[in-house]
CSV table of C-alpha atoms in Angstrom, one decimal:
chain,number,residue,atom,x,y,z
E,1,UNK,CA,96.9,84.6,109.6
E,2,UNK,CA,95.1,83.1,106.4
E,3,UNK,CA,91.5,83.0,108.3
E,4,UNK,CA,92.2,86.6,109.5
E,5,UNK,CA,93.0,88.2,106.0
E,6,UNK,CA,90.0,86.0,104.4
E,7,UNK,CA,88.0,87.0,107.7
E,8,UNK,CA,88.5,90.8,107.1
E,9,UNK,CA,87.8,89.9,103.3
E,10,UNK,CA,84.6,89.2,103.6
E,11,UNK,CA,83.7,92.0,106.2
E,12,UNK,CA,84.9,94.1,103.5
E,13,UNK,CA,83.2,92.6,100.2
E,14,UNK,CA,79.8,92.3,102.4
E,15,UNK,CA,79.5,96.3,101.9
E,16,UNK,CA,81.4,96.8,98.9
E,17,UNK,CA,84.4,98.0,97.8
E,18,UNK,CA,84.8,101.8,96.3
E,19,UNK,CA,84.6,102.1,92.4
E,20,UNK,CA,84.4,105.5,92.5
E,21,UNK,CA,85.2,108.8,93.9
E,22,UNK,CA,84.1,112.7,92.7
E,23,UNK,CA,85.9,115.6,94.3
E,24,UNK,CA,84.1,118.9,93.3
E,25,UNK,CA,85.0,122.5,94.7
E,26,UNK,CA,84.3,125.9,93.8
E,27,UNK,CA,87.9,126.3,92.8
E,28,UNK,CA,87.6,122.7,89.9
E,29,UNK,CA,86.6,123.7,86.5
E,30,UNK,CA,84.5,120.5,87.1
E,31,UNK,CA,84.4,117.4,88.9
E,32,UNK,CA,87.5,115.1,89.4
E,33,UNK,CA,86.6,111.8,88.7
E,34,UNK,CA,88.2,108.7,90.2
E,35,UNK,CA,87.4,105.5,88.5
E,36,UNK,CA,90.6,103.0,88.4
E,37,UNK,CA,90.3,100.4,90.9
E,38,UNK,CA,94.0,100.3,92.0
E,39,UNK,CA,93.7,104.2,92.8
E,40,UNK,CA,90.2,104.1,94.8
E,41,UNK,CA,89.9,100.8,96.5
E,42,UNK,CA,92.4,101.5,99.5
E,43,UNK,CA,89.5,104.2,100.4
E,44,UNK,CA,87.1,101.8,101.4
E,45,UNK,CA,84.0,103.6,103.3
E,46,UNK,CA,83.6,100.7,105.6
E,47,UNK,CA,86.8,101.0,107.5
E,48,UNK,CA,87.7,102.5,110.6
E,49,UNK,CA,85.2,103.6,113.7
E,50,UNK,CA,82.1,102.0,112.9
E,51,UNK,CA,83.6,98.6,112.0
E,52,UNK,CA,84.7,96.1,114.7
E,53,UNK,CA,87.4,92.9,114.6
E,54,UNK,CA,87.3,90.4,117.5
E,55,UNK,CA,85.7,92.9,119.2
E,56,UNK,CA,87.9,95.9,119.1
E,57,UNK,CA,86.9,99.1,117.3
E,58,UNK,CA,88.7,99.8,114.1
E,59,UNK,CA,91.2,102.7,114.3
E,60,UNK,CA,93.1,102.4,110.2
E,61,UNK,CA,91.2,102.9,106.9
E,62,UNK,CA,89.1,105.3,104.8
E,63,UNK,CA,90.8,108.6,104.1
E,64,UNK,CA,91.2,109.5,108.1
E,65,UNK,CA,94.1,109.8,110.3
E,66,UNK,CA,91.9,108.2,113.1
E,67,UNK,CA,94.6,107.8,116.1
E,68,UNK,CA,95.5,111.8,115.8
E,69,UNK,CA,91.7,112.0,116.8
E,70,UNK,CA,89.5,115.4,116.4
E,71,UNK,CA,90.8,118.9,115.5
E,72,UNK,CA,90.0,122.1,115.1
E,73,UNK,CA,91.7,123.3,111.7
E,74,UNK,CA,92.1,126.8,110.7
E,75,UNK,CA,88.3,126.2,109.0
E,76,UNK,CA,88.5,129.6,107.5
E,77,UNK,CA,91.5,129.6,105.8
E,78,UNK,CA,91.0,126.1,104.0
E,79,UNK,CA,90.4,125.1,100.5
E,80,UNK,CA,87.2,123.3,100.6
E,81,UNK,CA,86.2,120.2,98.3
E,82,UNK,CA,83.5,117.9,98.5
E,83,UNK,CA,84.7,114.2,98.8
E,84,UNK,CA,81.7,111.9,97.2
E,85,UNK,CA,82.5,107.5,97.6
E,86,UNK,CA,80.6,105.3,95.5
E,87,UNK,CA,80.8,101.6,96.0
E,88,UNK,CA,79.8,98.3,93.9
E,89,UNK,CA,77.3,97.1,96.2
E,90,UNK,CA,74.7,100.3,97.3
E,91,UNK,CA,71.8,99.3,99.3
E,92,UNK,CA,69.1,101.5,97.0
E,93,UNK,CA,70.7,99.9,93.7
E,94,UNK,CA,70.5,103.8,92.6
E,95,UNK,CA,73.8,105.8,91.4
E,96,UNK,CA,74.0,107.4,94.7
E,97,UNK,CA,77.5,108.0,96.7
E,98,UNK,CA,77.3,105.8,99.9
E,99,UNK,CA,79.0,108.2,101.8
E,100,UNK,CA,80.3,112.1,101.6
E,101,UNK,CA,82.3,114.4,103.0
E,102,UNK,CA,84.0,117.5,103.6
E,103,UNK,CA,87.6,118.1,102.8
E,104,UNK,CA,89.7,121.5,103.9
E,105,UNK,CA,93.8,121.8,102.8
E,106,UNK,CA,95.4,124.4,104.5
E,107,UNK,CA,97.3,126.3,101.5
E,108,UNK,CA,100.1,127.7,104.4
E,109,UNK,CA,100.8,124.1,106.0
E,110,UNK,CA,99.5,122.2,103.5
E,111,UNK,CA,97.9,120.0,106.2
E,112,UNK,CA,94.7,118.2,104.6
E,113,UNK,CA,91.7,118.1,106.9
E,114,UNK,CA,88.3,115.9,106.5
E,115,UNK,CA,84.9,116.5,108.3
E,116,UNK,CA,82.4,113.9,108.2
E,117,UNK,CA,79.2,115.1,108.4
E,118,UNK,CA,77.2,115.7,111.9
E,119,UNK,CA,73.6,115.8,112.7
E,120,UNK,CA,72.8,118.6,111.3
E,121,UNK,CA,74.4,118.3,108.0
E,122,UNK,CA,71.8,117.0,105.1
E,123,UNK,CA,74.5,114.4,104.6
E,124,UNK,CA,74.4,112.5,107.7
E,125,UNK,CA,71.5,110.6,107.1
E,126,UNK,CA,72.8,108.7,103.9
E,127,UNK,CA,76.2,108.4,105.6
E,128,UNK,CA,74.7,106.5,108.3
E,129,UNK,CA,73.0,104.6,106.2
E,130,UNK,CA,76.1,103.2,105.1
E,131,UNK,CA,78.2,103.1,108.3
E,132,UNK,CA,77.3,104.5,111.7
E,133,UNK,CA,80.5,106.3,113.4
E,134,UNK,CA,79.2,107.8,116.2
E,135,UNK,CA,79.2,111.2,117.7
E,136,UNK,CA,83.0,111.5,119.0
E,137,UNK,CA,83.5,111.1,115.0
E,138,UNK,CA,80.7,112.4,113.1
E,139,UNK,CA,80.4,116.2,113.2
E,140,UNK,CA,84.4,116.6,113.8
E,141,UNK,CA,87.2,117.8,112.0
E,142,UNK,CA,89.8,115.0,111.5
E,143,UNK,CA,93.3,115.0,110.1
E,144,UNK,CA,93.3,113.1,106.6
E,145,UNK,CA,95.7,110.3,106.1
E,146,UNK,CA,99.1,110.6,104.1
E,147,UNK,CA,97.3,108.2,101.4
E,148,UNK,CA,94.6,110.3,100.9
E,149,UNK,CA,97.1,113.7,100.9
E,150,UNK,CA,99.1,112.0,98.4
E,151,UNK,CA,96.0,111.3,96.2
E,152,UNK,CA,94.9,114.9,96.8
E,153,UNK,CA,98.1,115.7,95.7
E,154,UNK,CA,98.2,114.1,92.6
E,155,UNK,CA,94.3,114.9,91.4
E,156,UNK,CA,93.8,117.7,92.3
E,157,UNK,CA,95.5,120.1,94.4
E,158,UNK,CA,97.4,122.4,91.5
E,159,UNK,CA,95.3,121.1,89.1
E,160,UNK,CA,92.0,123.1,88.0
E,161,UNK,CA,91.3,120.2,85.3
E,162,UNK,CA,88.8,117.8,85.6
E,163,UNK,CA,90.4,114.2,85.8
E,164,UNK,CA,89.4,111.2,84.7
E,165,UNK,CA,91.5,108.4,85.3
């Protein structure tokens, strides 16, 4: 059990772990900010499709209800935010995010949804740069995790105000 947490360990620290995530939306005053450690490392980038152990595709991490699959929100009636990840360790040494995407909360349900970013998005390229999902994943609605609800939750749904913690 040791091997396998220090195994997964390094996997993990070889990309980096997040230090930082900015949600902006035409509804924010500004951008929320994200900056403690304890709040934005369990939304590691490099988790999930993409990533393999022993062989076998990895189906938990990042800010995705992966096992639910793909879905087809209520796209028009959706908040809309743009999720940006930095991490510790980015390739191009630059202040770049390493990976973005789209997030939609249906205001009715209050069902979060994310979207990574598909071909045709000008965001796809530097996603893949970072991790490479594939096409059943990228260019799909997916249902977001209850983590990543609860964070939305707490930051910034309700709350206008730029955040910095």
């Amino acid at each position: 059990m040791l091997l396998l947490v220090l195994a997964i360990t390094t996997v993990l620290s070889a990309k980096g772990t997040t230090t930082r995530i900015v949600i902006t939306g035409s509804e924010l005053l500004g951008p929320i900010e994200l900056r403690d450690r304890g709040v934005v490392a369990p939304f590691n980038v490099w988790s999930g499709p993409g990533t393999k152990m022993n062989g076998v595709e990895g189906m938990d991490g990042f800010i995705v209800d992966w096992r639910s699959g793909a879905v087809e929100p209520p796209v028009t009636a959706l908040r809309q935010f743009e999720i940006s990840f930095y991490a510790d360790r980015n390739s191009s040494g630059s202040d770049r995010p390493v990976y973005v995407v789209s997030y939609g909360l249906n205001p009715l349900s209050g069902e979060g949804y994310v979207y990574l970013p598909g071909v045709a998005d000008p965001r796809h390229g530097a996603n893949v740069r970072s991790i490479f999902r594939g096409s059943q994943y990228e260019g799909h609605w997916f249902r977001a995790s209850a983590a990543w609800q609860n964070l939305m939750r707490r930051y910034v749904i309700g709350s206008p105000q730029p955040h910095q913690p």
